[in-house]
């Protein structure tokens, strides 16, 4: 059997009181959508090191104590590559929020997250993430706007 290629990506959320920091992606994959901060893992770094680096690059904050809350696999019809997204959250950060070439950041109240301007899968798993519950999920997309099938389950623990 041919091995299914997986591309490991990070996605980190920063919380402050009843707010969450999101960024509007200014270019590339998911352009125009509001999201957490993240991207590809480099060869020489751990997944959580990559998560810290991507947050710093995309919104200027230095985060610590990232907790892994979710692992989501995304498959796209006609594309053999599975995106393996590791979702983190933290309340610990230093620095000032700054716009980057990739992201335009903004604090949102957690009950005012703009799901209509986000990836279609996000309303399914954000409730777990916002509640600090650990979860695994899978979404099969046709194009970038239509979910054909999915599952999601709460789990006791996640591999590091
Ligand atoms: N909320 C949400 N995030 C997603 C979904 N799919 C998906 O890849 N992401 C996240 C994971 C990553 O944080 C980001 C995609 O990474 P990216 O392509 O921007 O990676 P990068 O920053 O290394 O890219 P680049 O600088 O090389 O352009 O989007 C999704 O369906 N929902």
PDB file of C-alpha atoms and ligand atoms in Angstrom:
ATOM      1  CA  UNK A   1       0.000   0.000   0.000  1.00  0.00           C
ATOM      2  CA  UNK A   2       1.298   3.449  -0.851  1.00  0.00           C
ATOM      3  CA  UNK A   3       1.905   5.637   2.187  1.00  0.00           C
ATOM      4  CA  UNK A   4      -0.414   8.619   2.449  1.00  0.00           C
ATOM      5  CA  UNK A   5       1.674  11.789   2.634  1.00  0.00           C
ATOM      6  CA  UNK A   6       0.891  13.963   5.648  1.00  0.00           C
ATOM      7  CA  UNK A   7       1.844  17.601   5.935  1.00  0.00           C
ATOM      8  CA  UNK A   8       2.208  18.632   9.577  1.00  0.00           C
ATOM      9  CA  UNK A   9       0.961  22.130  10.404  1.00  0.00           C
ATOM     10  CA  UNK A  10       0.537  24.108  13.618  1.00  0.00           C
ATOM     11  CA  UNK A  11      -2.380  26.291  14.651  1.00  0.00           C
ATOM     12  CA  UNK A  12      -2.188  28.285  17.880  1.00  0.00           C
ATOM     13  CA  UNK A  13      -4.756  30.350  19.748  1.00  0.00           C
ATOM     14  CA  UNK A  14      -4.015  32.986  22.362  1.00  0.00           C
ATOM     15  CA  UNK A  15      -6.586  33.756  25.037  1.00  0.00           C
ATOM     16  CA  UNK A  16      -6.943  36.830  27.238  1.00  0.00           C
ATOM     17  CA  UNK A  17      -9.884  37.117  29.671  1.00  0.00           C
ATOM     18  CA  UNK A  18     -13.007  36.502  27.556  1.00  0.00           C
ATOM     19  CA  UNK A  19     -11.130  37.176  24.298  1.00  0.00           C
ATOM     20  CA  UNK A  20      -9.269  35.203  21.673  1.00  0.00           C
ATOM     21  CA  UNK A  21      -6.691  36.579  19.229  1.00  0.00           C
ATOM     22  CA  UNK A  22      -7.440  35.831  15.594  1.00  0.00           C
ATOM     23  CA  UNK A  23      -5.727  37.010  12.430  1.00  0.00           C
ATOM     24  CA  UNK A  24      -7.079  37.660   8.969  1.00  0.00           C
ATOM     25  CA  UNK A  25      -4.843  35.791   6.539  1.00  0.00           C
ATOM     26  CA  UNK A  26      -3.526  38.284   4.006  1.00  0.00           C
ATOM     27  CA  UNK A  27      -2.052  35.831   1.492  1.00  0.00           C
ATOM     28  CA  UNK A  28      -1.723  32.185   0.435  1.00  0.00           C
ATOM     29  CA  UNK A  29      -3.724  29.207   1.696  1.00  0.00           C
ATOM     30  CA  UNK A  30      -6.925  30.384   3.413  1.00  0.00           C
ATOM     31  CA  UNK A  31      -6.453  34.001   2.264  1.00  0.00           C
ATOM     32  CA  UNK A  32      -9.166  36.298   3.620  1.00  0.00           C
ATOM     33  CA  UNK A  33     -10.191  33.894   6.369  1.00  0.00           C
ATOM     34  CA  UNK A  34      -9.869  34.625  10.104  1.00  0.00           C
ATOM     35  CA  UNK A  35      -7.855  32.010  11.946  1.00  0.00           C
ATOM     36  CA  UNK A  36      -5.366  31.258  14.689  1.00  0.00           C
ATOM     37  CA  UNK A  37      -1.636  31.508  13.911  1.00  0.00           C
ATOM     38  CA  UNK A  38       0.431  28.725  12.453  1.00  0.00           C
ATOM     39  CA  UNK A  39       2.039  27.030   9.514  1.00  0.00           C
ATOM     40  CA  UNK A  40       4.479  24.400   8.401  1.00  0.00           C
ATOM     41  CA  UNK A  41       6.903  22.626  10.728  1.00  0.00           C
ATOM     42  CA  UNK A  42      10.555  22.988   9.641  1.00  0.00           C
ATOM     43  CA  UNK A  43      12.762  19.880   9.460  1.00  0.00           C
ATOM     44  CA  UNK A  44      14.897  20.808  12.485  1.00  0.00           C
ATOM     45  CA  UNK A  45      12.142  21.772  14.944  1.00  0.00           C
ATOM     46  CA  UNK A  46       9.506  20.127  17.121  1.00  0.00           C
ATOM     47  CA  UNK A  47       5.843  20.764  16.426  1.00  0.00           C
ATOM     48  CA  UNK A  48       5.450  22.961  19.516  1.00  0.00           C
ATOM     49  CA  UNK A  49       8.646  24.919  18.651  1.00  0.00           C
ATOM     50  CA  UNK A  50       7.133  25.538  15.223  1.00  0.00           C
ATOM     51  CA  UNK A  51       3.898  26.716  16.865  1.00  0.00           C
ATOM     52  CA  UNK A  52       5.837  29.263  18.977  1.00  0.00           C
ATOM     53  CA  UNK A  53       7.829  30.460  15.944  1.00  0.00           C
ATOM     54  CA  UNK A  54       4.769  30.868  13.725  1.00  0.00           C
ATOM     55  CA  UNK A  55       2.930  32.916  16.387  1.00  0.00           C
ATOM     56  CA  UNK A  56       5.944  35.223  16.721  1.00  0.00           C
ATOM     57  CA  UNK A  57       6.290  35.598  12.946  1.00  0.00           C
ATOM     58  CA  UNK A  58       2.595  36.205  12.325  1.00  0.00           C
ATOM     59  CA  UNK A  59       1.502  38.444  15.227  1.00  0.00           C
ATOM     60  CA  UNK A  60       4.647  39.435  17.135  1.00  0.00           C
ATOM     61  CA  UNK A  61       3.823  37.723  20.469  1.00  0.00           C
ATOM     62  CA  UNK A  62       6.143  35.369  22.329  1.00  0.00           C
ATOM     63  CA  UNK A  63       3.963  32.567  23.700  1.00  0.00           C
ATOM     64  CA  UNK A  64       4.792  30.054  26.425  1.00  0.00           C
ATOM     65  CA  UNK A  65       2.937  27.119  28.014  1.00  0.00           C
ATOM     66  CA  UNK A  66       1.220  26.130  24.792  1.00  0.00           C
ATOM     67  CA  UNK A  67      -1.205  23.276  25.506  1.00  0.00           C
ATOM     68  CA  UNK A  68      -1.987  20.872  22.686  1.00  0.00           C
ATOM     69  CA  UNK A  69      -5.758  20.585  22.494  1.00  0.00           C
ATOM     70  CA  UNK A  70      -6.472  18.979  19.158  1.00  0.00           C
ATOM     71  CA  UNK A  71      -5.194  17.111  16.153  1.00  0.00           C
ATOM     72  CA  UNK A  72      -7.233  17.462  12.975  1.00  0.00           C
ATOM     73  CA  UNK A  73      -6.683  15.681   9.661  1.00  0.00           C
ATOM     74  CA  UNK A  74      -7.942  17.456   6.545  1.00  0.00           C
ATOM     75  CA  UNK A  75      -8.341  15.656   3.257  1.00  0.00           C
ATOM     76  CA  UNK A  76      -9.297  17.325  -0.019  1.00  0.00           C
ATOM     77  CA  UNK A  77     -10.974  15.349  -2.793  1.00  0.00           C
ATOM     78  CA  UNK A  78      -8.417  14.699  -5.545  1.00  0.00           C
ATOM     79  CA  UNK A  79      -5.412  15.606  -3.375  1.00  0.00           C
ATOM     80  CA  UNK A  80      -3.331  12.764  -1.872  1.00  0.00           C
ATOM     81  CA  UNK A  81      -1.802  15.015   0.787  1.00  0.00           C
ATOM     82  CA  UNK A  82      -3.452  15.034   4.205  1.00  0.00           C
ATOM     83  CA  UNK A  83      -3.029  18.170   6.293  1.00  0.00           C
ATOM     84  CA  UNK A  84      -2.286  17.109   9.873  1.00  0.00           C
ATOM     85  CA  UNK A  85      -3.038  20.213  11.945  1.00  0.00           C
ATOM     86  CA  UNK A  86      -1.935  20.398  15.604  1.00  0.00           C
ATOM     87  CA  UNK A  87      -4.079  22.861  17.555  1.00  0.00           C
ATOM     88  CA  UNK A  88      -2.612  24.654  20.586  1.00  0.00           C
ATOM     89  CA  UNK A  89      -3.849  27.219  23.069  1.00  0.00           C
ATOM     90  CA  UNK A  90      -2.246  29.412  25.702  1.00  0.00           C
ATOM     91  CA  UNK A  91      -2.986  32.327  28.008  1.00  0.00           C
ATOM     92  CA  UNK A  92       0.709  33.118  28.521  1.00  0.00           C
ATOM     93  CA  UNK A  93       2.406  35.621  26.249  1.00  0.00           C
ATOM     94  CA  UNK A  94       4.643  38.680  26.203  1.00  0.00           C
ATOM     95  CA  UNK A  95       5.122  41.410  23.626  1.00  0.00           C
ATOM     96  CA  UNK A  96       2.763  43.532  21.591  1.00  0.00           C
ATOM     97  CA  UNK A  97       0.342  42.360  18.935  1.00  0.00           C
ATOM     98  CA  UNK A  98       1.684  43.516  15.581  1.00  0.00           C
ATOM     99  CA  UNK A  99       0.438  43.097  12.027  1.00  0.00           C
ATOM    100  CA  UNK A 100       2.666  40.984   9.785  1.00  0.00           C
ATOM    101  CA  UNK A 101       2.883  40.404   6.042  1.00  0.00           C
ATOM    102  CA  UNK A 102       0.804  37.258   6.562  1.00  0.00           C
ATOM    103  CA  UNK A 103      -1.746  38.215   9.213  1.00  0.00           C
ATOM    104  CA  UNK A 104      -3.842  41.139  10.372  1.00  0.00           C
ATOM    105  CA  UNK A 105      -4.525  40.319  14.069  1.00  0.00           C
ATOM    106  CA  UNK A 106      -7.497  41.353  16.192  1.00  0.00           C
ATOM    107  CA  UNK A 107      -8.912  40.342  19.589  1.00  0.00           C
ATOM    108  CA  UNK A 108     -12.442  38.905  19.467  1.00  0.00           C
ATOM    109  CA  UNK A 109     -14.814  38.112  22.305  1.00  0.00           C
ATOM    110  CA  UNK A 110     -15.093  34.310  22.428  1.00  0.00           C
ATOM    111  CA  UNK A 111     -18.855  34.520  21.821  1.00  0.00           C
ATOM    112  CA  UNK A 112     -18.311  36.828  18.815  1.00  0.00           C
ATOM    113  CA  UNK A 113     -15.941  34.632  16.791  1.00  0.00           C
ATOM    114  CA  UNK A 114     -16.709  35.433  13.090  1.00  0.00           C
ATOM    115  CA  UNK A 115     -17.397  31.880  11.879  1.00  0.00           C
ATOM    116  CA  UNK A 116     -18.962  33.148   8.640  1.00  0.00           C
ATOM    117  CA  UNK A 117     -15.511  34.463   7.662  1.00  0.00           C
ATOM    118  CA  UNK A 118     -13.589  31.335   8.701  1.00  0.00           C
ATOM    119  CA  UNK A 119     -12.944  27.792   7.483  1.00  0.00           C
ATOM    120  CA  UNK A 120     -16.217  25.801   7.346  1.00  0.00           C
ATOM    121  CA  UNK A 121     -14.949  23.172   9.780  1.00  0.00           C
ATOM    122  CA  UNK A 122     -14.163  25.646  12.550  1.00  0.00           C
ATOM    123  CA  UNK A 123     -17.669  25.812  14.124  1.00  0.00           C
ATOM    124  CA  UNK A 124     -17.442  22.019  14.654  1.00  0.00           C
ATOM    125  CA  UNK A 125     -14.296  21.995  16.793  1.00  0.00           C
ATOM    126  CA  UNK A 126     -13.969  25.522  18.205  1.00  0.00           C
ATOM    127  CA  UNK A 127     -16.354  24.622  21.090  1.00  0.00           C
ATOM    128  CA  UNK A 128     -13.911  21.896  22.232  1.00  0.00           C
ATOM    129  CA  UNK A 129     -10.919  24.212  21.906  1.00  0.00           C
ATOM    130  CA  UNK A 130     -12.642  27.120  23.671  1.00  0.00           C
ATOM    131  CA  UNK A 131     -13.583  24.755  26.540  1.00  0.00           C
ATOM    132  CA  UNK A 132      -9.982  23.439  26.729  1.00  0.00           C
ATOM    133  CA  UNK A 133     -11.194  19.935  25.852  1.00  0.00           C
ATOM    134  CA  UNK A 134      -8.858  17.638  23.934  1.00  0.00           C
ATOM    135  CA  UNK A 135     -10.135  16.303  20.620  1.00  0.00           C
ATOM    136  CA  UNK A 136      -9.329  14.443  17.421  1.00  0.00           C
ATOM    137  CA  UNK A 137     -11.139  15.257  14.202  1.00  0.00           C
ATOM    138  CA  UNK A 138     -11.229  14.500  10.496  1.00  0.00           C
ATOM    139  CA  UNK A 139     -12.755  16.543   7.670  1.00  0.00           C
ATOM    140  CA  UNK A 140     -13.082  15.645   4.004  1.00  0.00           C
ATOM    141  CA  UNK A 141     -13.452  18.746   1.833  1.00  0.00           C
ATOM    142  CA  UNK A 142     -14.554  19.146  -1.766  1.00  0.00           C
ATOM    143  CA  UNK A 143     -12.829  22.364  -2.781  1.00  0.00           C
ATOM    144  CA  UNK A 144     -12.244  24.771   0.077  1.00  0.00           C
ATOM    145  CA  UNK A 145     -15.827  25.561   1.055  1.00  0.00           C
ATOM    146  CA  UNK A 146     -17.720  22.250   1.226  1.00  0.00           C
ATOM    147  CA  UNK A 147     -17.398  19.513   3.861  1.00  0.00           C
ATOM    148  CA  UNK A 148     -18.427  16.102   2.510  1.00  0.00           C
ATOM    149  CA  UNK A 149     -17.897  14.096   5.685  1.00  0.00           C
ATOM    150  CA  UNK A 150     -16.347  14.506   9.079  1.00  0.00           C
ATOM    151  CA  UNK A 151     -16.008  13.078  12.565  1.00  0.00           C
ATOM    152  CA  UNK A 152     -14.882  14.569  15.830  1.00  0.00           C
ATOM    153  CA  UNK A 153     -14.317  13.015  19.226  1.00  0.00           C
ATOM    154  CA  UNK A 154     -13.146  14.168  22.625  1.00  0.00           C
ATOM    155  CA  UNK A 155     -10.071  12.276  23.852  1.00  0.00           C
ATOM    156  CA  UNK A 156      -8.285  11.813  27.197  1.00  0.00           C
ATOM    157  CA  UNK A 157      -4.839  12.610  25.833  1.00  0.00           C
ATOM    158  CA  UNK A 158      -2.957  13.507  22.670  1.00  0.00           C
ATOM    159  CA  UNK A 159       0.499  12.401  21.541  1.00  0.00           C
ATOM    160  CA  UNK A 160       3.071  15.147  21.935  1.00  0.00           C
TER     161      UNK A 160
HETATM  162  N1  LIG B   1      -9.021  26.995  11.459  1.00  0.00           N
HETATM  163  C1  LIG B   1      -8.527  26.257  10.437  1.00  0.00           C
HETATM  164  N2  LIG B   1      -7.213  26.323  10.164  1.00  0.00           N
HETATM  165  C2  LIG B   1      -6.771  25.583   9.144  1.00  0.00           C
HETATM  166  C3  LIG B   1      -7.600  24.778   8.370  1.00  0.00           C
HETATM  167  N3  LIG B   1      -6.832  24.174   7.419  1.00  0.00           N
HETATM  168  C4  LIG B   1      -5.550  24.606   7.617  1.00  0.00           C
HETATM  169  O1  LIG B   1      -4.535  24.283   6.971  1.00  0.00           O
HETATM  170  N4  LIG B   1      -5.516  25.467   8.676  1.00  0.00           N
HETATM  171  C5  LIG B   1      -4.372  26.201   9.217  1.00  0.00           C
HETATM  172  C6  LIG B   1      -3.180  25.388   9.582  1.00  0.00           C
HETATM  173  C7  LIG B   1      -2.069  26.421   9.449  1.00  0.00           C
HETATM  174  O2  LIG B   1      -2.029  27.216  10.644  1.00  0.00           O
HETATM  175  C8  LIG B   1      -2.532  27.286   8.304  1.00  0.00           C
HETATM  176  C9  LIG B   1      -1.950  26.870   6.965  1.00  0.00           C
HETATM  177  O3  LIG B   1      -0.575  27.033   6.997  1.00  0.00           O
HETATM  178  P1  LIG B   1       0.144  27.962   5.905  1.00  0.00           P
HETATM  179  O4  LIG B   1      -0.085  27.379   4.572  1.00  0.00           O
HETATM  180  O5  LIG B   1      -0.212  29.368   6.153  1.00  0.00           O
HETATM  181  O6  LIG B   1       1.632  27.687   6.365  1.00  0.00           O
HETATM  182  P2  LIG B   1       2.863  28.683   6.341  1.00  0.00           P
HETATM  183  O7  LIG B   1       2.561  29.901   7.185  1.00  0.00           O
HETATM  184  O8  LIG B   1       4.069  27.882   6.730  1.00  0.00           O
HETATM  185  O9  LIG B   1       2.836  29.040   4.847  1.00  0.00           O
HETATM  186  P3  LIG B   1       3.776  29.949   3.994  1.00  0.00           P
HETATM  187  O10 LIG B   1       4.303  31.015   4.932  1.00  0.00           O
HETATM  188  O11 LIG B   1       4.801  29.007   3.487  1.00  0.00           O
HETATM  189  O12 LIG B   1       2.820  30.481   2.963  1.00  0.00           O
HETATM  190  O13 LIG B   1      -3.941  27.124   8.237  1.00  0.00           O
HETATM  191  C10 LIG B   1      -8.970  24.738   8.679  1.00  0.00           C
HETATM  192  O14 LIG B   1      -9.764  24.075   8.028  1.00  0.00           O
HETATM  193  N5  LIG B   1      -9.394  25.497   9.733  1.00  0.00           N
END
